[in-house]
Amino acid sequence: MNLNEDEIVKKLAKNSNGFIGDDSAILRSLDSEQYVITKDLLIENIHFRTSYFSAKNLAHKALHVNLSDLAAMGATPKYILCGIAIPDNSAAYAQEFLENLLRLCIEENIILIGGDTTKSPDKISISITAIGACNPENIKYRNSAQNDDIICVAGFLGYARLGLFVLENNLDLGTYYKNFCLEPNAKIKEGQWLSKHKSITSMMDISDGLYIDVKRLCESSDVGAIIDLDKLNLDQQFVEACKLLKFDPTQVALSGGEDYSLLFTVKGSKFKEISNSFFNTFKYELKPIGKTISSKEISFHKQNKPIELKLTPFTHFGEKL
Amino acid sequence: MNLNEDEIVKKLAKNSNGFIGDDSAILRSLDSEQYVITKDLLIENIHFRTSYFSAKNLAHKALHVNLSDLAAMGATPKYILCGIAIPDNSAAYAQEFLENLLRLCIEENIILIGGDTTKSPDKISISITAIGACNPENIKYRNSAQNDDIICVAGFLGYARLGLFVLENNLDLGTYYKNFCLEPNAKIKEGQWLSKHKSITSMMDISDGLYIDVKRLCESSDVGAIIDLDKLNLDQQFVEACKLLKFDPTQVALSGGEDYSLLFTVKGSKFKEISNSFFNTFKYELKPIGKTISSKEISFHKQNKPIELKLTPFTHFGEKL
């Protein structure tokens, strides 16, 4: 089976509300909102393997990795463009990927407005551009944390990394952690909710691991941080799974990437209110994992005392699958 | 040399007018204009080879391939996002690519607002998303050609294909045609100029070859076309170069892709006026290569008589480099 670009475009065009079919897609003007835009690549054998990522898994992940960047700004996803480079022997997989992507878009009320399909010599390469809209007053940035804010996480830490390890080594640990790796869910609703609160001083998503992303947020904001290891709030099941695999759960929680949880800072005086209100809305607890400090360093505390920790952070360029 | 994603992002951020450095980039609101958006992939050994594409060539091509889609709508390029997947042994090449891309953006008054850099197992993969702005009243589409319009081309036909052949076979034919393949120039100014004329009924760029793109324009517009082979206006130098390489010049002009010339239709009564005015503005002649007809077929004329021609159009999925 070989894919024909015109055929794909025609098929997608039917569901694009008139967007697809020309050289460029038109973004309708917004009255009181602003567009935000992001782009992420997914490369075969770097970000995924077709041996354990079904086309459905991959469509979910490719979409949500991008939606997570929109969530981190507090935006509502509106449009995507999808570029995909397809080796001859992956045509059926690519077709199924595009069908699933389209289905997810329809479910999420997102319009696929354009893209590019092309041949690839041997690996699948996917590039999604996602566009969201938000009220300019509510947009949250990563460079606006202030000294003495509470650093919070909404979502899991290290679960996707554990899942990746299980998948890579074909271990028998059930589907629970694997699913965090295969189909992470962008925290769109949480991002929108948090963005409406003035007391949230900064926000970003955690794509490369808590430690490295706290570092990025702090560098952007010109502050430092103390991460309180007792507040990572790792549940017993996760701790036991880590131990079974001979991992230190704290290290996995700090370094494991791709959970797409939200990292944000909140004014200390408002934390309790935000935390309660968040729990009432989303039915899970925020994790207040530390606080910002004026000194530019990132350090760790355990039982209220400083502790030395050596971490090997997950980075795209250094990663080993 | 290994690339560090954070270092790249920091370097690009300095030149991004504050756009880069967060999860998503913000598109400022437009008052009277509308955004248009497009995306194209360039895959190593499908769209380019590093053996004869310098990093500077590739940056030019990757940018202009996208700008051409904006030109085809009559838009002014404003922003790009660039995703690049880089194998370890191509880090220096990728660095030079990004530096050249940034330089070109500055020259063209385009802001690089975001993107993604990641590792690739063995091939470079580039994805650019380009955003332009245009007056909504002036946007040109490919689905609005009418019966009995003159079909015109602004730009060369088949030159890039000839250049590709010369490059692929390492032939000694000077640099002239090679440059059309290595550094095609999007017809941005022509696109903007044409879009301001109400008599231009439809427009698109020619990326996959004249014949296939006329076919696309006609299918979108629900018309057919007669292409007049005497009007391709192939210059003597091109004809001789084709013959030297044992190609039929007409076939190369009809099937050769990647010239990024503009294809458009103009009302018959206005053609002379547009043609003269275009020549006065751009100092080269438009080619009135045929006309639209109500019957849905694409046929060829030579010396005012129908002629049968069998073409092997250039397509991304069928192409052989």
XYZ file of C-alpha atoms in Angstrom:
642
model
C 0.000 0.000 0.000
C 1.278 3.401 -0.968
C -0.125 6.709 0.156
C -1.138 9.360 -2.314
C -0.779 12.884 -1.013
C -3.745 14.286 -2.949
C -5.992 11.485 -1.669
C -4.970 12.135 1.931
C -5.509 15.851 1.543
C -8.958 15.291 0.032
C -9.936 13.022 2.886
C -8.738 15.444 5.536
C -10.264 18.407 3.697
C -13.742 16.942 4.136
C -13.416 17.376 7.887
C -11.580 20.664 7.955
C -14.553 23.057 7.744
C -13.152 24.534 4.558
C -9.678 25.159 5.919
C -7.714 22.527 4.006
C -7.320 22.575 0.264
C -5.287 25.687 -0.413
C -1.633 26.665 -0.083
C -2.174 28.098 3.394
C -5.005 27.934 5.896
C -6.701 31.072 7.102
C -6.920 31.830 10.788
C -10.103 33.677 11.467
C -9.701 36.949 13.335
C -10.381 36.964 17.031
C -12.133 39.806 18.773
C -11.053 39.742 22.369
C -8.689 36.780 22.341
C -5.197 36.110 21.178
C -3.699 33.139 19.374
C -0.849 31.166 20.838
C 1.102 28.687 18.759
C 3.456 25.792 19.436
C 5.181 23.014 17.552
C 6.626 19.665 18.566
C 8.359 16.944 16.601
C 8.018 13.216 17.198
C 10.704 11.119 15.583
C 10.550 7.325 15.244
C 13.017 5.527 17.518
C 13.677 8.752 19.451
C 10.210 9.585 20.767
C 8.373 6.423 19.886
C 8.766 2.934 18.469
C 6.104 1.416 16.261
C 6.775 -1.930 18.006
C 4.796 -0.795 21.034
C 3.132 2.476 19.955
C -0.018 1.643 18.032
C -1.061 4.255 15.463
C -3.851 5.191 17.882
C -1.366 5.648 20.768
C 0.885 7.774 18.588
C -1.920 10.024 17.360
C -2.925 10.601 20.973
C 0.609 11.331 22.096
C 1.522 13.566 19.121
C -1.589 15.639 19.716
C -1.369 15.878 23.509
C 2.342 16.741 23.588
C 1.384 19.854 21.636
C -1.843 20.523 23.524
C 0.185 20.456 26.724
C 2.158 23.491 25.515
C -1.130 25.299 24.949
C -2.424 24.162 28.353
C 0.691 25.657 29.937
C -0.314 29.074 28.629
C -3.928 28.635 29.701
C -5.130 28.476 26.097
C -8.054 26.672 24.487
C -6.885 24.462 21.587
C -8.415 25.560 18.286
C -6.437 24.314 15.287
C -3.612 22.002 14.375
C -1.451 21.457 11.312
C 0.117 18.023 10.916
C 3.206 17.173 8.903
C 4.099 13.531 8.518
C 6.953 11.877 6.634
C 6.167 8.264 5.853
C 8.409 5.376 4.754
C 6.842 3.120 2.108
C 6.414 0.234 4.509
C 4.547 2.384 7.061
C 1.764 3.631 4.812
C -0.987 1.653 6.566
C 0.271 2.757 9.993
C 0.388 6.381 8.820
C -3.118 6.186 7.436
C -4.373 4.834 10.763
C -2.410 7.558 12.575
C -4.112 10.277 10.512
C -7.565 8.736 11.000
C -7.050 8.619 14.755
C -5.655 12.136 14.818
C -8.712 13.368 12.994
C -11.032 11.521 15.368
C -9.272 13.005 18.402
C -9.471 16.471 16.877
C -13.191 16.108 16.366
C -13.605 14.861 19.950
C -11.598 17.791 21.312
C -13.319 20.342 19.073
C -10.055 21.097 17.276
C -9.894 21.684 13.525
C -7.108 20.141 11.464
C -6.399 23.064 9.128
C -3.405 21.922 7.139
C -0.153 20.123 6.946
C 2.116 18.174 4.713
C 2.469 14.489 3.916
C 5.632 13.267 2.291
C 7.809 10.245 1.784
C 10.541 9.365 4.261
C 13.530 7.096 3.559
C 13.086 4.844 6.588
C 11.660 6.493 9.729
C 8.347 8.154 10.516
C 8.699 11.783 11.432
C 5.754 13.766 12.751
C 5.487 17.488 13.274
C 2.376 19.027 14.759
C 1.736 22.735 15.068
C -1.044 23.575 17.506
C -2.844 26.888 17.798
C -4.903 27.933 20.768
C -6.812 31.016 21.773
C -6.797 32.775 25.093
C -7.746 35.957 26.808
C -4.569 38.078 26.723
C -5.031 39.033 30.367
C -4.990 35.411 31.470
C -1.937 34.132 29.610
C 0.585 32.584 31.987
C 4.309 32.739 31.302
C 7.248 30.901 32.790
C 9.295 34.036 33.416
C 7.076 35.664 36.016
C 7.531 33.596 39.183
C 8.367 35.760 42.171
C 10.463 35.220 45.230
C 8.744 33.216 47.968
C 6.022 31.710 45.782
C 4.852 28.134 46.353
C 5.931 25.835 43.503
C 3.143 23.415 42.610
C 2.591 20.456 40.347
C -0.758 19.367 38.949
C -0.437 15.781 37.824
C 1.820 12.762 38.127
C 5.616 12.711 38.263
C 7.700 9.930 36.762
C 4.812 7.710 35.710
C 5.509 8.037 31.983
C 9.194 7.301 32.563
C 8.332 4.152 34.458
C 5.966 3.184 31.658
C 8.686 3.792 29.077
C 11.066 1.518 30.973
C 8.432 -1.205 31.184
C 7.706 -0.892 27.455
C 11.352 -0.782 26.392
C 12.208 -3.851 28.416
C 8.964 -5.650 27.717
C 8.319 -6.171 31.428
C 5.222 -7.651 32.944
C 3.861 -4.811 35.076
C 0.358 -4.411 33.693
C -0.839 -1.563 31.499
C -1.147 1.174 34.128
C 2.238 2.920 33.783
C 2.585 2.039 30.115
C -0.513 4.086 29.354
C 1.048 7.219 30.863
C 3.820 6.878 28.293
C 1.652 5.835 25.346
C -1.261 8.220 25.818
C -0.395 11.144 28.092
C -3.232 13.586 28.641
C -2.539 17.299 28.336
C -3.943 19.187 31.325
C -5.992 21.542 29.198
C -8.823 22.157 31.651
C -6.432 22.594 34.573
C -4.356 25.069 32.515
C -7.431 27.099 31.643
C -8.647 27.055 35.228
C -5.260 28.041 36.680
C -4.770 30.791 34.104
C -7.886 32.550 35.351
C -6.360 33.027 38.797
C -4.265 36.152 39.264
C -2.415 34.556 42.174
C -0.796 32.022 39.791
C 2.409 33.884 38.986
C 3.938 31.529 36.381
C 3.208 28.277 34.599
C 4.749 25.750 32.211
C 4.330 22.078 31.412
C 6.705 19.372 32.584
C 7.970 17.672 29.455
C 11.580 16.889 30.334
C 11.261 16.083 34.039
C 10.458 18.055 37.171
C 14.009 19.048 38.085
C 15.045 20.334 34.655
C 11.748 22.153 34.171
C 11.846 23.788 37.634
C 15.347 24.921 36.639
C 14.033 26.405 33.402
C 11.169 28.182 35.126
C 13.528 29.578 37.755
C 16.123 30.712 35.204
C 13.409 32.444 33.171
C 12.063 34.128 36.282
C 15.473 34.970 37.753
C 14.806 33.124 41.011
C 15.993 29.897 42.625
C 14.067 27.089 44.295
C 14.046 24.689 47.181
C 12.366 21.427 46.248
C 10.980 19.618 49.279
C 11.395 15.910 48.619
C 8.818 15.034 51.298
C 6.189 16.896 49.278
C 6.543 14.924 46.047
C 3.713 12.892 47.503
C 4.610 9.686 45.671
C 1.932 7.066 46.149
C 2.724 3.650 47.561
C 1.976 1.794 44.346
C 4.467 3.963 42.419
C 7.129 3.573 45.119
C 6.727 -0.191 45.055
C 6.804 -0.380 41.258
C 10.037 1.664 41.275
C 11.608 -0.575 43.891
C 10.625 -3.682 41.952
C 12.505 -2.251 38.975
C 15.418 -1.208 41.224
C 14.829 2.514 40.712
C 14.935 5.224 43.358
C 11.354 6.595 43.241
C 12.525 10.118 44.078
C 14.983 10.116 41.179
C 12.301 8.885 38.776
C 9.874 11.543 40.007
C 12.479 14.296 39.659
C 14.031 13.264 36.339
C 11.381 11.330 34.464
C 9.997 13.309 31.550
C 6.873 13.228 29.405
C 4.224 13.243 32.119
C 2.913 16.585 30.803
C 1.880 17.623 34.275
C 1.646 21.357 34.919
C 4.274 23.198 36.927
C 3.279 26.564 38.340
C 3.926 29.050 41.097
C 1.329 30.606 43.352
C 1.588 33.417 45.855
C 2.068 31.896 49.309
C -0.897 33.718 50.811
C -3.248 32.261 48.189
C -2.011 28.685 48.122
C -4.597 27.236 50.486
C -7.486 28.825 48.627
C -6.191 27.688 45.218
C -5.419 24.231 46.513
C -8.879 23.699 48.007
C -10.641 25.118 45.026
C -8.507 23.013 42.653
C -9.360 19.857 44.583
C -13.057 20.676 44.515
C -12.918 21.224 40.763
C -10.613 18.428 39.587
C -10.927 15.865 42.422
C -7.205 15.429 42.893
C -4.626 17.208 45.056
C -2.102 19.755 43.891
C 1.439 19.020 45.053
C 3.163 22.006 46.692
C 6.649 20.662 45.961
C 8.706 23.623 47.110
C 9.151 27.345 47.009
C 11.026 29.976 45.081
C 13.940 31.792 46.701
C 15.947 34.849 45.745
C 19.268 32.992 45.519
C 19.519 31.560 41.992
C 20.162 27.949 42.956
C 17.967 24.874 42.918
C 18.418 22.799 46.064
C 16.608 19.988 47.834
C 15.259 19.602 51.328
C 14.290 16.459 53.187
C 12.768 16.541 56.654
C 13.349 20.296 56.619
C 17.092 19.940 56.069
C 19.180 20.524 52.956
C 20.181 17.315 51.203
C 22.632 16.707 48.329
C 21.171 14.902 45.319
C 22.891 14.022 42.074
C 20.461 13.826 39.188
C 20.817 12.697 35.605
C 18.126 14.727 33.952
C 16.257 13.499 30.923
C 17.085 15.615 27.875
C 16.152 15.102 24.254
C 19.772 15.145 23.180
C 21.178 12.935 25.874
C 18.329 10.524 26.254
C 18.746 6.813 25.919
C 15.623 4.882 25.171
C 29.916 18.280 18.763
C 26.559 17.752 20.330
C 23.710 20.208 20.334
C 22.057 21.246 23.536
C 18.424 22.148 23.129
C 18.421 24.786 25.875
C 21.495 26.491 24.377
C 19.887 26.625 20.940
C 16.671 27.993 22.367
C 18.551 30.680 24.304
C 20.441 31.736 21.197
C 17.303 31.908 19.077
C 15.386 33.651 21.850
C 17.752 36.605 21.722
C 16.565 37.358 18.201
C 12.916 36.546 18.615
C 11.636 39.877 19.958
C 10.445 38.144 23.077
C 8.499 35.442 21.299
C 10.708 32.443 22.104
C 11.227 31.143 25.596
C 7.825 29.898 26.636
C 5.702 26.853 25.897
C 3.880 28.581 23.071
C 4.442 31.809 21.163
C 1.811 34.516 21.148
C 0.493 35.860 17.880
C -0.369 39.493 18.301
C -3.880 40.452 17.294
C -4.385 42.013 13.921
C -6.830 44.832 13.308
C -7.733 44.747 9.658
C -5.696 41.765 8.510
C -5.962 38.039 8.787
C -3.339 35.395 9.473
C -2.674 32.589 7.038
C -0.594 29.594 8.025
C 1.234 26.818 6.215
C 3.627 24.000 6.968
C 6.116 22.036 4.899
C 8.462 19.198 5.757
C 11.924 18.684 4.296
C 13.353 15.213 4.809
C 16.977 14.279 4.196
C 17.455 12.083 1.118
C 13.904 12.805 -0.018
C 13.959 16.584 -0.413
C 17.657 17.246 -0.035
C 21.032 15.600 0.359
C 23.706 17.118 2.559
C 26.273 16.052 -0.055
C 25.276 18.958 -2.277
C 22.955 21.077 -0.118
C 25.070 23.318 2.085
C 23.450 24.325 5.377
C 23.003 27.792 3.849
C 21.249 26.324 0.773
C 18.981 24.232 2.953
C 17.997 27.127 5.205
C 17.098 29.140 2.106
C 15.095 26.314 0.579
C 13.307 25.318 3.792
C 12.220 28.904 4.338
C 11.222 29.726 0.756
C 9.257 26.521 0.210
C 7.017 27.740 3.013
C 7.049 31.395 2.006
C 5.884 30.308 -1.428
C 2.666 28.965 0.106
C 2.114 32.358 1.724
C 2.953 34.126 -1.564
C 0.296 32.030 -3.267
C -2.334 33.535 -0.969
C -0.985 37.063 -1.431
C 0.208 37.214 2.179
C 3.117 39.046 3.803
C 5.340 36.637 5.771
C 5.411 37.508 9.479
C 6.508 34.579 11.630
C 7.939 31.097 11.380
C 8.344 28.172 13.744
C 11.108 25.702 12.970
C 11.304 22.099 14.076
C 14.496 20.203 13.355
C 15.486 16.625 14.190
C 19.245 16.208 14.161
C 21.417 13.082 14.068
C 24.522 13.279 16.282
C 26.907 13.525 13.347
C 25.005 16.473 11.820
C 25.148 18.831 14.801
C 27.522 21.324 13.137
C 25.453 21.297 9.945
C 22.269 21.848 11.942
C 23.825 24.704 13.874
C 24.834 26.377 10.606
C 21.354 25.715 9.211
C 19.753 27.492 12.187
C 22.150 30.428 11.974
C 21.411 30.870 8.290
C 17.697 30.508 8.858
C 17.847 33.230 11.484
C 19.862 35.503 9.171
C 17.348 35.012 6.346
C 14.462 35.730 8.707
C 16.075 38.977 9.805
C 16.700 39.929 6.160
C 13.099 39.201 5.232
C 11.672 40.875 8.321
C 10.267 37.591 9.598
C 10.381 36.648 13.271
C 11.310 33.123 14.322
C 8.811 32.645 17.144
C 9.310 29.063 18.189
C 9.986 25.501 17.316
C 11.523 22.305 18.513
C 14.988 20.799 18.270
C 15.422 17.137 18.897
C 17.645 14.181 18.203
C 17.145 12.025 15.130
C 18.438 8.467 14.665
C 20.102 9.069 11.300
C 18.423 11.602 9.003
C 17.790 15.329 9.308
C 14.120 16.206 9.289
C 12.946 19.801 9.096
C 9.478 21.168 9.591
C 8.753 24.845 9.153
C 5.440 26.500 9.904
C 5.075 29.920 8.322
C 2.506 32.543 9.219
C 1.633 35.507 7.058
C -0.824 38.344 7.241
C -3.084 39.625 4.533
C -6.060 41.811 3.883
C -9.023 39.382 3.917
C -10.442 41.004 0.787
C -7.290 40.284 -1.185
C -6.713 36.636 -0.325
C -6.517 34.489 -3.429
C -7.693 30.886 -3.463
C -7.199 28.055 -5.872
C -10.880 27.149 -6.082
C -12.171 30.317 -7.728
C -10.966 30.144 -11.325
C -13.801 30.718 -13.779
C -14.512 29.401 -17.215
C -12.608 31.172 -20.011
C -9.945 32.736 -17.781
C -6.355 33.032 -19.004
C -4.033 30.681 -17.081
C -0.735 32.418 -16.308
C 2.606 31.558 -14.808
C 4.935 34.029 -13.118
C 8.392 32.500 -13.024
C 10.424 29.671 -14.513
C 9.248 26.172 -15.360
C 11.442 23.106 -15.045
C 14.626 24.922 -14.054
C 14.786 23.414 -10.568
C 14.194 19.934 -12.010
C 17.060 20.396 -14.433
C 19.209 21.631 -11.565
C 18.274 18.590 -9.486
C 19.275 16.260 -12.294
C 22.612 18.038 -12.683
C 23.234 17.839 -8.938
C 22.167 14.226 -8.599
C 24.400 13.112 -11.435
C 27.215 15.490 -10.615
C 27.223 16.882 -14.151
C 29.297 19.770 -15.371
C 26.689 22.309 -16.436
C 27.669 25.341 -14.376
C 25.807 26.626 -11.346
C 22.872 28.328 -13.083
C 20.247 25.558 -12.946
C 21.633 24.065 -9.761
C 20.827 27.289 -7.927
C 17.153 27.050 -8.870
C 17.082 23.731 -7.027
C 19.289 24.729 -4.092
C 17.892 28.186 -3.387
C 14.481 28.729 -4.966
C 12.984 32.138 -4.338
C 9.372 32.413 -3.260
C 7.501 34.976 -5.345
C 6.361 36.974 -2.358
C 6.218 40.401 -3.971
C 4.526 39.038 -7.075
C 1.960 37.236 -4.897
C 1.188 40.409 -2.972
C 0.936 42.447 -6.167
C -1.306 39.929 -7.930
C -3.540 39.551 -4.890
C -4.440 43.227 -5.048
C -6.002 42.808 -8.493
C -9.648 41.803 -8.539
C -9.257 40.402 -12.063
C -6.986 37.639 -10.732
C -9.578 34.941 -10.121
C -7.404 32.233 -8.522
C -3.805 31.575 -7.509
C -1.504 28.868 -6.157
C 2.198 28.089 -6.256
C 3.740 25.453 -8.495
C 5.507 23.036 -6.201
C 4.938 19.701 -7.903
C 5.096 20.727 -11.557
C 2.932 22.799 -13.883
C 0.729 19.998 -15.181
C -0.160 18.511 -11.810
C -0.733 21.914 -10.253
C -2.922 23.141 -13.146
C -4.887 19.939 -12.606
C -5.255 20.727 -8.893
C -6.339 24.290 -9.531
C -8.865 23.146 -12.137
C -10.257 20.372 -9.916
C -10.658 22.838 -7.044
C -12.370 25.339 -9.314
C -14.488 22.765 -11.143
C -13.170 23.730 -14.568
C -10.818 22.196 -17.144
C -7.915 23.660 -19.072
C -6.214 23.781 -22.415
C -2.461 24.236 -22.021
C -0.906 25.821 -25.102
C 2.543 24.286 -25.478
C 3.678 27.125 -27.747
C 3.148 29.554 -24.879
C 5.454 27.878 -22.371
C 7.980 30.352 -23.727
C 11.017 28.186 -22.982
C 14.207 30.109 -23.584
C 16.879 28.818 -25.931
C 19.427 28.198 -23.208
C 16.974 25.963 -21.301
C 15.994 24.086 -24.438
C 19.638 23.429 -25.266
C 20.489 22.344 -21.732
C 17.572 19.877 -21.826
C 18.676 18.491 -25.172
C 22.231 18.106 -23.945
C 20.848 15.965 -21.111
C 18.535 14.113 -23.507
C 15.355 15.517 -21.990
C 12.333 16.809 -23.837
C 12.210 20.485 -22.722
C 8.398 20.543 -22.835
C 8.181 17.510 -20.559
C 10.608 19.071 -18.075
C 8.664 22.351 -18.101
C 5.330 20.559 -17.586
C 6.443 17.995 -15.003
C 9.415 19.482 -13.213
C 8.537 20.536 -9.681
C 10.002 22.855 -7.067
C 10.322 26.031 -9.142
C 7.867 27.791 -6.799
C 6.573 29.913 -9.626
C 3.051 31.273 -9.262
C 0.133 29.828 -11.199
C -2.937 32.013 -11.506
C -5.960 32.771 -13.605
C -7.007 36.182 -14.864
C -10.152 37.330 -16.587
C -9.521 37.357 -20.337
C -10.570 40.980 -20.745
C -7.982 42.103 -18.190
C -5.034 39.980 -19.232
C -3.292 42.606 -21.382
C -3.523 45.257 -18.683
C -2.243 42.877 -15.969
C 0.498 41.558 -18.202
C 1.824 45.030 -19.105
C 1.602 46.280 -15.596
C 3.315 43.140 -14.265
C 6.163 43.575 -16.728
C 6.591 47.222 -15.756
C 6.711 46.267 -12.093
C 8.811 43.082 -12.121
C 10.779 43.417 -15.395
C 9.908 39.970 -16.648
C 7.055 38.607 -18.733
C 4.094 36.645 -17.459
C 3.456 33.442 -19.420
C -0.178 33.057 -20.544
C 0.102 29.278 -20.856
C -3.495 28.437 -21.579
C -7.094 28.978 -20.662
C -9.779 27.451 -18.501
C -12.672 25.624 -20.131
C -15.988 24.340 -18.844
C -15.264 20.702 -19.725
C -13.385 19.177 -16.777
C -10.400 17.872 -18.742
C -6.840 19.095 -19.059
C -5.630 18.942 -22.652
C -2.762 20.322 -24.692
C -2.612 22.380 -27.859
C 0.294 22.915 -30.220
C 0.039 25.223 -33.200
C -3.645 25.670 -32.339
C -4.371 21.955 -32.625
C -5.028 19.368 -29.903
C -2.027 17.138 -29.231
C -1.707 13.972 -27.125
C 0.991 14.085 -24.452
C 1.839 11.430 -21.891
C 3.315 12.899 -18.753
C 4.910 11.357 -15.698
C 4.157 13.985 -13.110
C 6.474 14.630 -10.188
C 4.836 13.601 -6.922
C 6.267 13.423 -3.449
C 5.310 9.797 -3.069
C 6.379 8.598 -6.455
C 9.460 10.682 -6.885
C 12.864 9.232 -7.537
C 15.794 11.477 -6.753
